[in-house]
PDB file of C-alpha atoms in Angstrom:
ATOM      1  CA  UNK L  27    -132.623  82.318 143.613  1.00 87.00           C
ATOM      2  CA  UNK L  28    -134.911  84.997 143.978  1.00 92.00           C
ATOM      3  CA  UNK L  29    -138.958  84.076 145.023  1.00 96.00           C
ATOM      4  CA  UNK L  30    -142.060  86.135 146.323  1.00 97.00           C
ATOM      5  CA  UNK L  31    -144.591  84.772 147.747  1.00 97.00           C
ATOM      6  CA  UNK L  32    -148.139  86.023 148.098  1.00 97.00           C
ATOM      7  CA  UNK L  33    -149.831  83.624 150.885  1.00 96.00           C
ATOM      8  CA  UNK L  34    -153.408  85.152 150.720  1.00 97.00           C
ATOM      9  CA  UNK L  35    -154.619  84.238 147.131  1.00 96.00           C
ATOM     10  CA  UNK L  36    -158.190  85.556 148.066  1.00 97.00           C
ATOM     11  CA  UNK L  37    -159.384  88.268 150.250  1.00 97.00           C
ATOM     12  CA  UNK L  38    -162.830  89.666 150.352  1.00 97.00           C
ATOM     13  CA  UNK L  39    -163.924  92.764 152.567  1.00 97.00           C
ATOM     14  CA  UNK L  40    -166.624  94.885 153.073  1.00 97.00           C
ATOM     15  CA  UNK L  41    -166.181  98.113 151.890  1.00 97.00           C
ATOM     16  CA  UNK L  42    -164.812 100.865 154.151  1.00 97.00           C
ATOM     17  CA  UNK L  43    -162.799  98.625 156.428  1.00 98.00           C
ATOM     18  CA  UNK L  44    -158.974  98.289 156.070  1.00 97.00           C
ATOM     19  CA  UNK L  45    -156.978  95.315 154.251  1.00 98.00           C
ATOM     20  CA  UNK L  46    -153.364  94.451 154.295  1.00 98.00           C
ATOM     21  CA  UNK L  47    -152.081  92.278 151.316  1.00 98.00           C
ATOM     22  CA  UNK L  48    -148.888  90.157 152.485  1.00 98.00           C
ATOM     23  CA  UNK L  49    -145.592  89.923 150.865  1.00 98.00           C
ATOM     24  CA  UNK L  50    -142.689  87.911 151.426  1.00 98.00           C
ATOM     25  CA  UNK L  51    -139.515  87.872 149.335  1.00 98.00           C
ATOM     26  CA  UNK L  52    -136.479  85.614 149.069  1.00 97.00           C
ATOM     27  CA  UNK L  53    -133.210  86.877 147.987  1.00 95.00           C
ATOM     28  CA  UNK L  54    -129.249  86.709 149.019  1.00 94.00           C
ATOM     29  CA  UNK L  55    -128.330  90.067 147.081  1.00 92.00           C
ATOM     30  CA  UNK L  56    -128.025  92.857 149.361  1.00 92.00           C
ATOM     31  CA  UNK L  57    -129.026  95.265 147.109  1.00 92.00           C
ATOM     32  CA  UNK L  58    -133.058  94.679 145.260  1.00 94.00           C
ATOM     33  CA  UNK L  59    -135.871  96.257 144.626  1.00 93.00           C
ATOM     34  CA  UNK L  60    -139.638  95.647 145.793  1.00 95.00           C
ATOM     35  CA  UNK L  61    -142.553  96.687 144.022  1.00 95.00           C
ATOM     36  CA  UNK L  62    -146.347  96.486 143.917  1.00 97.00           C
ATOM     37  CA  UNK L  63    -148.670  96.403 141.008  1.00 97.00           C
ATOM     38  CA  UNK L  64    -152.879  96.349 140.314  1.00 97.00           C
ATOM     39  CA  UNK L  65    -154.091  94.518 137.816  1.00 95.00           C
ATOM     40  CA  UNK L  66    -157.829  95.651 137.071  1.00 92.00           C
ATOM     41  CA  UNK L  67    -160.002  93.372 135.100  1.00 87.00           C
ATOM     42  CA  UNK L  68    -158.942  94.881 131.715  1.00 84.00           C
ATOM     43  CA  UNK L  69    -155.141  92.806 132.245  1.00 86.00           C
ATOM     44  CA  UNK L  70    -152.934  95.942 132.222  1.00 90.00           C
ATOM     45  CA  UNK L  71    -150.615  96.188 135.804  1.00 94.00           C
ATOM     46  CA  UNK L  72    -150.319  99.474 137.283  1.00 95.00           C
ATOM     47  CA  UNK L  73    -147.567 100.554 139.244  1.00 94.00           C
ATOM     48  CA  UNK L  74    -148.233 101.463 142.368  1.00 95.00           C
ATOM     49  CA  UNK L  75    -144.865 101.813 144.698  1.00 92.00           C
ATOM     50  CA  UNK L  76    -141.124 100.829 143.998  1.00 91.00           C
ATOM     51  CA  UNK L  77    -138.817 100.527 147.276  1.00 92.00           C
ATOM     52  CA  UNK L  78    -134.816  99.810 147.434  1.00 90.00           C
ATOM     53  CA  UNK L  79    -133.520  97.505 150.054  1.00 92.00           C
ATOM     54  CA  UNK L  80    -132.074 100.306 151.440  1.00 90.00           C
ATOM     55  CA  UNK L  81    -134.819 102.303 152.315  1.00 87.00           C
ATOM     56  CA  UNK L  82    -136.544 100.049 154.853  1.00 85.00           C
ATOM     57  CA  UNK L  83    -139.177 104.079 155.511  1.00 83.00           C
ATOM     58  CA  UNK L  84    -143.053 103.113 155.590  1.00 84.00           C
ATOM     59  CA  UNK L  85    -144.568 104.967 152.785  1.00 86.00           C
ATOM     60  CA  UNK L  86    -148.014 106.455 152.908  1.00 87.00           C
ATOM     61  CA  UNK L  87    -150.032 107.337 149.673  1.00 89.00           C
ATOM     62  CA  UNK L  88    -153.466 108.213 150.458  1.00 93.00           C
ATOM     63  CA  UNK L  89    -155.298 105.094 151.323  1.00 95.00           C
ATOM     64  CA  UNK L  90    -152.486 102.905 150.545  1.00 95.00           C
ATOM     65  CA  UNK L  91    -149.478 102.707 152.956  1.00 94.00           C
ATOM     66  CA  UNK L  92    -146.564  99.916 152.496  1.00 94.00           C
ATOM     67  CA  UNK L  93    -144.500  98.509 155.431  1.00 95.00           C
ATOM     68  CA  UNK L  94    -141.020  97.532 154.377  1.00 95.00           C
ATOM     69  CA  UNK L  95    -139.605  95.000 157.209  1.00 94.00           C
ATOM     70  CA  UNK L  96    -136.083  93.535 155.960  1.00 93.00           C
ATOM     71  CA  UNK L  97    -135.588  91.430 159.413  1.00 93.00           C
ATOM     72  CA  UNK L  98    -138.782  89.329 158.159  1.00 95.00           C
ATOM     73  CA  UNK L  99    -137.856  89.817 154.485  1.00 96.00           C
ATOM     74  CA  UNK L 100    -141.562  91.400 153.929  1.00 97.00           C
ATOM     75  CA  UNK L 101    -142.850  94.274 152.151  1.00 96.00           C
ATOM     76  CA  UNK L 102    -147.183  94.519 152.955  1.00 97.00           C
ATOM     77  CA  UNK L 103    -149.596  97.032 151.644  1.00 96.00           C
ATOM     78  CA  UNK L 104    -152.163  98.336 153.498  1.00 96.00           C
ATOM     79  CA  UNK L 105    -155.621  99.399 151.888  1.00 97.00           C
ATOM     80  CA  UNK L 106    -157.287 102.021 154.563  1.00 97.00           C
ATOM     81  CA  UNK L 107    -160.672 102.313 153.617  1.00 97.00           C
ATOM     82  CA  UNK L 108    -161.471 100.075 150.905  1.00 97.00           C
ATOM     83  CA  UNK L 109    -163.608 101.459 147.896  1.00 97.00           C
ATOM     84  CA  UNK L 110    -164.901  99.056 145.744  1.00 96.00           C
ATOM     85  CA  UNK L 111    -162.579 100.566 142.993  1.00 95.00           C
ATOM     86  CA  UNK L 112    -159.938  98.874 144.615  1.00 96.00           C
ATOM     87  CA  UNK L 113    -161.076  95.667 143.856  1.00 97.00           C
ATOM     88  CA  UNK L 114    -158.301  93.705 141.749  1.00 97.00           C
ATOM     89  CA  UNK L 115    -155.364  91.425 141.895  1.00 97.00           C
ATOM     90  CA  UNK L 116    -152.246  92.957 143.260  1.00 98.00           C
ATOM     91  CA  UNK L 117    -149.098  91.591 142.829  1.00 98.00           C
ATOM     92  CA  UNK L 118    -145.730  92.575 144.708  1.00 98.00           C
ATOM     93  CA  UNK L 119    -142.348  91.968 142.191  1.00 97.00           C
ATOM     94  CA  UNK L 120    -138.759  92.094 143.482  1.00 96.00           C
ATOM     95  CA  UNK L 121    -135.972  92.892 140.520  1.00 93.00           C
ATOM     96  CA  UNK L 122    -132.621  92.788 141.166  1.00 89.00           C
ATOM     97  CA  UNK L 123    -129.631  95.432 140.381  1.00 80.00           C
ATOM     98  CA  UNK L 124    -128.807  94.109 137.608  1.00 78.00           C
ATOM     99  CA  UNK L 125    -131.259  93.658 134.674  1.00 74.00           C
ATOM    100  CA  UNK L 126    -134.849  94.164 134.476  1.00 80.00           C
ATOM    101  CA  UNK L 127    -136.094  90.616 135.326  1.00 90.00           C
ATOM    102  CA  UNK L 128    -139.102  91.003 137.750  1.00 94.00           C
ATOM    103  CA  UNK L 129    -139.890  87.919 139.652  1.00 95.00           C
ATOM    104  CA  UNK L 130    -143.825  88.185 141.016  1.00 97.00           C
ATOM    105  CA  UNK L 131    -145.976  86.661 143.505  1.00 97.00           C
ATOM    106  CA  UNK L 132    -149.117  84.567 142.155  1.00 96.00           C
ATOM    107  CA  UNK L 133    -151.205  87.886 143.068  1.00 97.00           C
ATOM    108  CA  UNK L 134    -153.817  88.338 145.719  1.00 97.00           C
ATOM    109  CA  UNK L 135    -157.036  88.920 144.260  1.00 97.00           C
ATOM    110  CA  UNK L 136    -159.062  91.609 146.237  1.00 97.00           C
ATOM    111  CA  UNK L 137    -163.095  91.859 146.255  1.00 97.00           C
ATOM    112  CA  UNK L 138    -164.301  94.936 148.102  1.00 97.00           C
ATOM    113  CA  UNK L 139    -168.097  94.220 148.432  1.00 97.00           C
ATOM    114  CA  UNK L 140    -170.471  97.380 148.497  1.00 95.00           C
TER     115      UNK L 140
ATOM    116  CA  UNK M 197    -147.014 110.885 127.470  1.00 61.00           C
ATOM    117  CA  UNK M 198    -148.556 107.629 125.873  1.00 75.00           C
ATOM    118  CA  UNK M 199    -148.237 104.649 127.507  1.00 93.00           C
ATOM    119  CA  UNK M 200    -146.676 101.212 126.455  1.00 96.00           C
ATOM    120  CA  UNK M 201    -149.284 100.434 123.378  1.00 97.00           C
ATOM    121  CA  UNK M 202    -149.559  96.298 122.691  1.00 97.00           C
ATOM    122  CA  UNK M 203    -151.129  94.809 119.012  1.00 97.00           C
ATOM    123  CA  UNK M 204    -153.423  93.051 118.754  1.00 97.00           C
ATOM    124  CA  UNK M 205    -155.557  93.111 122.043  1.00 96.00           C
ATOM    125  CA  UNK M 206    -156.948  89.447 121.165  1.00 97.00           C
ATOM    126  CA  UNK M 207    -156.010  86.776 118.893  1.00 97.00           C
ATOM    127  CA  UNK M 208    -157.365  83.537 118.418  1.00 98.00           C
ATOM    128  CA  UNK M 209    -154.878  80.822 116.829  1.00 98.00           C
ATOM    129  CA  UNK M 210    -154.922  77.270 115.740  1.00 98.00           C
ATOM    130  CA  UNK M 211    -152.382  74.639 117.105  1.00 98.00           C
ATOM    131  CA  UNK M 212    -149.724  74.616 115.075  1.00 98.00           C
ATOM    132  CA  UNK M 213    -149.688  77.857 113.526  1.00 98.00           C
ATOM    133  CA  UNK M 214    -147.040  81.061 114.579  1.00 98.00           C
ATOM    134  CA  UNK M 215    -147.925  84.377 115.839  1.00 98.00           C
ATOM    135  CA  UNK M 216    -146.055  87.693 116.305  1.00 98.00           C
ATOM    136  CA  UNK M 217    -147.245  90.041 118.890  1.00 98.00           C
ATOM    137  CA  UNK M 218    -146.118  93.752 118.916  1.00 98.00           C
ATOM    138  CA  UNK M 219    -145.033  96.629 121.222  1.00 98.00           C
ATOM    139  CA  UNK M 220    -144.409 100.195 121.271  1.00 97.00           C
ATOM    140  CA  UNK M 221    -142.944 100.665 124.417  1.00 96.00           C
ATOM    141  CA  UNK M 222    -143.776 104.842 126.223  1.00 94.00           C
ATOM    142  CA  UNK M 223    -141.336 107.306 124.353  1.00 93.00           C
ATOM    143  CA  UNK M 224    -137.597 107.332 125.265  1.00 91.00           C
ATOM    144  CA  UNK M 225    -137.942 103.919 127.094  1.00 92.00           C
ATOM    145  CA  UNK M 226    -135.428 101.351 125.497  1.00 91.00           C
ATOM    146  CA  UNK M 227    -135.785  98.228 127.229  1.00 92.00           C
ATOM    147  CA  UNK M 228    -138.518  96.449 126.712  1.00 95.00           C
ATOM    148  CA  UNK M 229    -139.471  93.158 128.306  1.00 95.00           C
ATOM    149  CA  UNK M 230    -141.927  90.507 127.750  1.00 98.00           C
ATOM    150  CA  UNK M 231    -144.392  88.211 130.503  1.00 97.00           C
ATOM    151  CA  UNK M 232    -146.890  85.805 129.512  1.00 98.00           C
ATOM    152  CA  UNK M 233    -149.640  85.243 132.266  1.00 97.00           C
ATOM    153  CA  UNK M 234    -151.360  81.604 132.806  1.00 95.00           C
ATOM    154  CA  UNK M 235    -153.502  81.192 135.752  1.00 91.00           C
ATOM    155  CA  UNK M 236    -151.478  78.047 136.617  1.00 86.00           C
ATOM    156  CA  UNK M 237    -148.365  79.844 136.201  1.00 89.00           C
ATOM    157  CA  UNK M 238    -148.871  83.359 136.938  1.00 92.00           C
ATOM    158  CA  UNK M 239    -146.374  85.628 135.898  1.00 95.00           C
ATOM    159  CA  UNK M 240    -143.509  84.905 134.167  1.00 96.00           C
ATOM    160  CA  UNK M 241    -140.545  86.441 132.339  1.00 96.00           C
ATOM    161  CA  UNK M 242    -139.670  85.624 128.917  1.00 97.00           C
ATOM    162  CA  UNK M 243    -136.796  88.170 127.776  1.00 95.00           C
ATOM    163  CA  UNK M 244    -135.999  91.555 127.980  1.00 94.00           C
ATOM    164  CA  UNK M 245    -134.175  93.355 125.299  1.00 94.00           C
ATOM    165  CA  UNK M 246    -132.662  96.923 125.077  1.00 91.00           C
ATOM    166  CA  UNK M 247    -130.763  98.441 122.343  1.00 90.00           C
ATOM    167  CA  UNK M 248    -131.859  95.893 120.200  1.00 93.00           C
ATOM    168  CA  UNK M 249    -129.967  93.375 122.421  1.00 93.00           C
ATOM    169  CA  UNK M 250    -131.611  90.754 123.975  1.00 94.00           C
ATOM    170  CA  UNK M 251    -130.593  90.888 127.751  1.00 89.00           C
ATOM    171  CA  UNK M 252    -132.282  88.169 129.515  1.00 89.00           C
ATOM    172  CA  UNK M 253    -134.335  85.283 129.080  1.00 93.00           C
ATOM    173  CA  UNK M 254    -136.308  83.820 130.868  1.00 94.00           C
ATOM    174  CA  UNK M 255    -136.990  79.897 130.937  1.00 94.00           C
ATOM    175  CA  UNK M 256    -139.015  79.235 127.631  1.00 96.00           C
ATOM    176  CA  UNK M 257    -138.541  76.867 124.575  1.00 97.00           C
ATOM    177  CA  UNK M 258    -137.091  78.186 121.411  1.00 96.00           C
ATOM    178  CA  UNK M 259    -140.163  78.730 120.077  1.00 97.00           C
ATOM    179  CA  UNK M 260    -140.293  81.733 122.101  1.00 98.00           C
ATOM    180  CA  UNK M 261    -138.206  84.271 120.498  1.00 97.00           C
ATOM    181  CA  UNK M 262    -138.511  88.460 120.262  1.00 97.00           C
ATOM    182  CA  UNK M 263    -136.805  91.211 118.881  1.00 97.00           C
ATOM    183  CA  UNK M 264    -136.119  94.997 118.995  1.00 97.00           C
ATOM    184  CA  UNK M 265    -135.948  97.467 116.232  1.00 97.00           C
ATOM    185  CA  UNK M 266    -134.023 100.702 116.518  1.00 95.00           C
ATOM    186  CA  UNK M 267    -136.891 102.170 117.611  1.00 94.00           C
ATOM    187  CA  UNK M 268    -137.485 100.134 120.463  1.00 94.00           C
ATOM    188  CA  UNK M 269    -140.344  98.900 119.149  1.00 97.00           C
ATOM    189  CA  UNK M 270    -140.785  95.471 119.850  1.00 98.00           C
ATOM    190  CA  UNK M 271    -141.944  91.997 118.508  1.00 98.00           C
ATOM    191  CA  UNK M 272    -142.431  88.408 119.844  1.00 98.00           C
ATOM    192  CA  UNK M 273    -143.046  85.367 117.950  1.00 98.00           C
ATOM    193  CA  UNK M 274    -144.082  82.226 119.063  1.00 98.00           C
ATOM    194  CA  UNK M 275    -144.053  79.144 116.387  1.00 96.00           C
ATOM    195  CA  UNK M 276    -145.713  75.608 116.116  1.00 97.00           C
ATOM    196  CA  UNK M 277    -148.117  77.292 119.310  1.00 98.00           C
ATOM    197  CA  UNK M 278    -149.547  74.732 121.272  1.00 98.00           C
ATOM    198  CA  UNK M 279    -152.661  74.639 123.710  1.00 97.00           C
ATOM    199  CA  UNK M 280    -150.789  75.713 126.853  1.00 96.00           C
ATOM    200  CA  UNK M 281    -149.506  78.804 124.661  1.00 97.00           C
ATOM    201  CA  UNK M 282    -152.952  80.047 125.517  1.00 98.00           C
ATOM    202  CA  UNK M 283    -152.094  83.129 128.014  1.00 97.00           C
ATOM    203  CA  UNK M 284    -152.084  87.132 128.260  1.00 96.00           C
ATOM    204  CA  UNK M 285    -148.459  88.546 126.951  1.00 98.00           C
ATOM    205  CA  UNK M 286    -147.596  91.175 128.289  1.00 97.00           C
ATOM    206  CA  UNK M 287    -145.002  93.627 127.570  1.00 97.00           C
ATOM    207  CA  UNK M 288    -143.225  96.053 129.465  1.00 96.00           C
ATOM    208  CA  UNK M 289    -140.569  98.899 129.181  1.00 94.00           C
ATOM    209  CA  UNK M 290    -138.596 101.409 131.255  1.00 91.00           C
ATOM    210  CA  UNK M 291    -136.295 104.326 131.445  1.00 84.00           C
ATOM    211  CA  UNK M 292    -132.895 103.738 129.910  1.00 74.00           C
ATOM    212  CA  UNK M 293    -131.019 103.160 133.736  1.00 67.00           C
ATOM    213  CA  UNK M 294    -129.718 100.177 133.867  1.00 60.00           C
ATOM    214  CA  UNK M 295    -131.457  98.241 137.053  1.00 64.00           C
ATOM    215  CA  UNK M 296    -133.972  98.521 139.584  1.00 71.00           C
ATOM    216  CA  UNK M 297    -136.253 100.451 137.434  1.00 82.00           C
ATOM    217  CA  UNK M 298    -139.373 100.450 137.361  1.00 89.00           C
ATOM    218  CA  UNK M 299    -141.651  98.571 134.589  1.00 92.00           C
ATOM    219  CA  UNK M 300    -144.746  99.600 132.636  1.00 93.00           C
ATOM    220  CA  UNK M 301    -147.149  97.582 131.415  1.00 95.00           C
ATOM    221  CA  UNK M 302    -149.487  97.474 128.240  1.00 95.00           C
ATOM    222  CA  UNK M 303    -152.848  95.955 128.432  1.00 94.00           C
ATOM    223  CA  UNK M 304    -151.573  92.820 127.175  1.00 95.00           C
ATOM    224  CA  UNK M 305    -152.510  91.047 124.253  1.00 97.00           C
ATOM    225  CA  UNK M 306    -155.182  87.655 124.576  1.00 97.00           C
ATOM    226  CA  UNK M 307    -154.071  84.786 123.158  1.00 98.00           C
ATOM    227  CA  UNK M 308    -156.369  82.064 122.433  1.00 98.00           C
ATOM    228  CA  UNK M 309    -155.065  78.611 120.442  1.00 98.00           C
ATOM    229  CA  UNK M 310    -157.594  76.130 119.316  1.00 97.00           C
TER     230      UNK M 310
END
């Protein structure tokens, strides 16, 4: 069975200092995919980064940079910065290869206070 | 390139009654998938179809059901709603590979049942 799990349900910072959002993912296929979405106020998810389990390279995207660990079966994002346009929920999704079923966390909902 | 464009936005329904929600999903995408969104439940899958085939399902009753057009347009219907029907639906669709791709969201359409 596949599961993510999104321990931090509510994180609040101040803005300008740097927030990592935790991911862990349960799976036996070998081959998966991780991804992380925002979900602003108005509902709609945004994509932010899709990884393959075989890529285990951190990505940096601006601000954001993701940490792909398959020996602790995590995939974090990293919020250098914070502006208080990132406040949302984020949620990170794991699909496998075959299909499009996405399996999400419950979300961590970020507040970046001004 | 438009995105994935969901009708109506917000709905209010009576227990009891049916209601079909629709989805244009961004051009040349032909799956399309649909999540409803509970804050008790988060996010979860209810089917995805693609060339008009419904590919997976997710775990919902029968009164759950969608469809695709040729189009890929898509519709889901959900009879005899009850309070707990009360969520954001969101659909989704991506490129025409067949896994690990990623998904795009509309802004969801509110449901509300009375």
């Amino acid at each position: 069975a596949q599961k993510v799990t999104q321990a931090q349900t509510e994180i609040s910072v101040v803005e300008k200092e740097d927030v990592t959002l935790d991911c862990v993912y349960e799976t036996r296929d070998t081959t998966y995919y991780l991804f992380w979405y925002k979900q602003p106020p108005s509902g709609e998810l945004v994509f932010l980064i899709r990884r393959n389990s075989f890529d285990e390279q951190n990505e940096i995207s601006g601000r954001y940079s993701w940490n792909f660990q398959k020996s602790t079966s995590s995939f974090n994002f990293t919020i250098t910065a914070s502006q208080v346009v990132d406040s949302a929920v984020y949620f990170c999704a794991l699909t496998r290869n075959t299909g499009n079923q996405f399996y999400f966390g419950t979300g961590t909902s970020l507040t970046v206070i001004p | 390139k438009a995105g994935v464009t969901q009708t109506p936005r917000y709905l209010i329904k009576t227990r009891g009654q049916q209601v079909t929600l629709s989805c244009s999903p961004i051009s040349g995408h032909r799956s399309v998938s649909w999540y409803q969104q509970t804050p008790g439940q988060g996010l979860q899958f209810l089917f995805e179809y693609f060339s008009e085939t419904q590919r997976n399902k997710g775990n919902f009753p029968g009164r759950f059901s969608g469809r695709q057009f040729s189009n890929s347009r898509s519709e889901m219907n959900v009879s005899t709603l009850e309070l707990g029907d009360s969520a954001l639906y969101l659909c989704a669709s991506s490129p025409p590979r067949d896994s690990g791709n990623t998904i795009y969201f509309g802004e969801g359409s509110w449901l509300t049942v009375v």
